[in-house]
Coordinates of C-alpha atoms in Angstrom, one line a residue:
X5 CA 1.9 10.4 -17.9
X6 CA 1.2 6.8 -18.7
X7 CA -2.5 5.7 -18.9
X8 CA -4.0 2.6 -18.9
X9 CA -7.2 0.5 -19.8
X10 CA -7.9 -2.8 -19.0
X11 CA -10.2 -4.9 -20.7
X12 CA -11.6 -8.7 -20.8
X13 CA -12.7 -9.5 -17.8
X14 CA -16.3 -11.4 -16.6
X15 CA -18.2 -14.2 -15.6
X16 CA -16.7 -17.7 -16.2
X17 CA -16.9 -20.9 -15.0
X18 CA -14.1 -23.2 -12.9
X19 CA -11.6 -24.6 -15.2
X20 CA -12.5 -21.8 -17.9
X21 CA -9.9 -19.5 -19.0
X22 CA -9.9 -15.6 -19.9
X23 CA -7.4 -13.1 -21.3
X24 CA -7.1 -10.2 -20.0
X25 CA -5.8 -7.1 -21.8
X26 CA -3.7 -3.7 -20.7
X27 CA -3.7 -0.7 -23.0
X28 CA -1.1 1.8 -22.5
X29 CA -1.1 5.6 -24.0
X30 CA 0.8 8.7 -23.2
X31 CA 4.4 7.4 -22.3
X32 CA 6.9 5.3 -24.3
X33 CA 5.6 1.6 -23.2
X34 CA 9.0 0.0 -24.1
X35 CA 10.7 1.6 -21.3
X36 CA 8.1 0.1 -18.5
X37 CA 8.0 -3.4 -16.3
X38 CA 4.6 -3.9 -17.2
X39 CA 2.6 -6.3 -14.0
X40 CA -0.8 -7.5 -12.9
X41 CA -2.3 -7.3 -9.4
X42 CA -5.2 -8.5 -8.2
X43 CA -7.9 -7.7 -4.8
X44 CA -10.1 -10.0 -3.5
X45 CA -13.3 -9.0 -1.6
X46 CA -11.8 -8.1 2.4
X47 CA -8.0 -9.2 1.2
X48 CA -4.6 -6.8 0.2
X49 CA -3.8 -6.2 -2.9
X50 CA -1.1 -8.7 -4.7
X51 CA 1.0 -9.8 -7.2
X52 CA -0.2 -11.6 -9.7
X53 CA 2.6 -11.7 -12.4
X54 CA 5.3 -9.4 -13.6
X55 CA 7.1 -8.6 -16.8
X56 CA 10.4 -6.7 -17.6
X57 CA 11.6 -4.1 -20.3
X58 CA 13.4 -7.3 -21.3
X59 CA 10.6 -10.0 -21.4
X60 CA 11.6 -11.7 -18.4
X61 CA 8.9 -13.0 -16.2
X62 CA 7.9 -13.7 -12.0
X63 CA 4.4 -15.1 -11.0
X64 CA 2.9 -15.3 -8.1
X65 CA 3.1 -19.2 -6.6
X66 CA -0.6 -19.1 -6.7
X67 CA -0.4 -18.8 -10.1
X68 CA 2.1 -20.3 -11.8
X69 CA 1.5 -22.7 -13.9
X70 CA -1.7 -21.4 -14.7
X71 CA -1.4 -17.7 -15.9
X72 CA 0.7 -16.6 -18.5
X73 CA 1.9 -12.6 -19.0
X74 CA 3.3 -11.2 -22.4
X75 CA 3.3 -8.0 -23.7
X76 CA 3.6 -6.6 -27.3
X77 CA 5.0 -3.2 -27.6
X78 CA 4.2 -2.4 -31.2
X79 CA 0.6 -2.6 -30.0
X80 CA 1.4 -0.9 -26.4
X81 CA -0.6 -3.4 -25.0
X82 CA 0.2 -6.1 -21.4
X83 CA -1.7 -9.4 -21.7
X84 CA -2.3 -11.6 -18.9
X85 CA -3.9 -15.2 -20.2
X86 CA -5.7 -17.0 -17.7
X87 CA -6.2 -20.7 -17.3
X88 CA -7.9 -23.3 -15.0
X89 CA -9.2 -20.8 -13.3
X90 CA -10.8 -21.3 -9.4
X91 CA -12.9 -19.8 -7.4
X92 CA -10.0 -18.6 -5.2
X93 CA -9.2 -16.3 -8.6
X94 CA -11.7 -14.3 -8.3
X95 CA -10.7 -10.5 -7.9
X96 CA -10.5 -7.6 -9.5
X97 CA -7.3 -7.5 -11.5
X98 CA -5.1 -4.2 -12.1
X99 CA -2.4 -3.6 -14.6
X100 CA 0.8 -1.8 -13.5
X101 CA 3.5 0.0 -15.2
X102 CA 6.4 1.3 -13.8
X103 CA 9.4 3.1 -14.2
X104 CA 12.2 3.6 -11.6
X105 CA 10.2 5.7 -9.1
X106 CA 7.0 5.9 -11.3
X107 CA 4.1 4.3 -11.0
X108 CA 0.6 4.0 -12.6
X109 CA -2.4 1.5 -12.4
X110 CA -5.4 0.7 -14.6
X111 CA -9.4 1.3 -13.4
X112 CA -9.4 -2.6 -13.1
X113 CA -11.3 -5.1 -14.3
X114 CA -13.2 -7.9 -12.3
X115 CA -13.0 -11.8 -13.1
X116 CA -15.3 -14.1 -10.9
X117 CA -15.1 -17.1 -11.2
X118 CA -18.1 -19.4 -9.9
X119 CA -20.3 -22.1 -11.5

């Protein structure tokens, strides 16, 4: 089964950016539509931004414009970079793979975003 560490979250200020990093192990990553979800204190989960076996890409209206997802399969590894951040982005973010019917999530990682 699929397993997955994110990494590069923190503190930053409004307009500041972060990139945020998804490491895969135990499954073939190539196969996977690799995506980012965040949670916000007392709100649902959502979409942040989505990206096929393909390359092809969907974000969130929220963020578009703003965040950029890529992955690199050599390395196994989903990356979501993060710009112009707000306040409104702060959450903690989850990286997603999935297969047809499969399905696996990262620990998270939290980005708050305040000056």
């Amino acid at each position: 089964q699929v397993q997955l560490v994110e990494s590069g979250g923190g503190l930053v200020q409004p307009g500041g950016s972060l990139r945020l990093s998804c490491a895969a192990s135990g499954s073939i990553f190539s196969t996977y539509v690799m995506g980012w979800y965040r949670q916000a204190p007392g709100k649902q989960r959502e979409l942040v931004a989505v990206i096929t076996i393909g390359g092809s890409t969907n974000y969130a209206n929220s963020v578009k414009g703003r965040f950029t997802i890529s992955r690199d399969n050599a390395k196994n590894t989903v990356y979501l970079q993060m710009n112009s951040l707000k306040p409104e982005d702060t959450a903690v973010y989850y990286c997603n793979a999935g297969s047809g019917r499969l399905s696996a999530w990262g620990q998270g990682t939290q980005v708050t975003v305040s000056s």
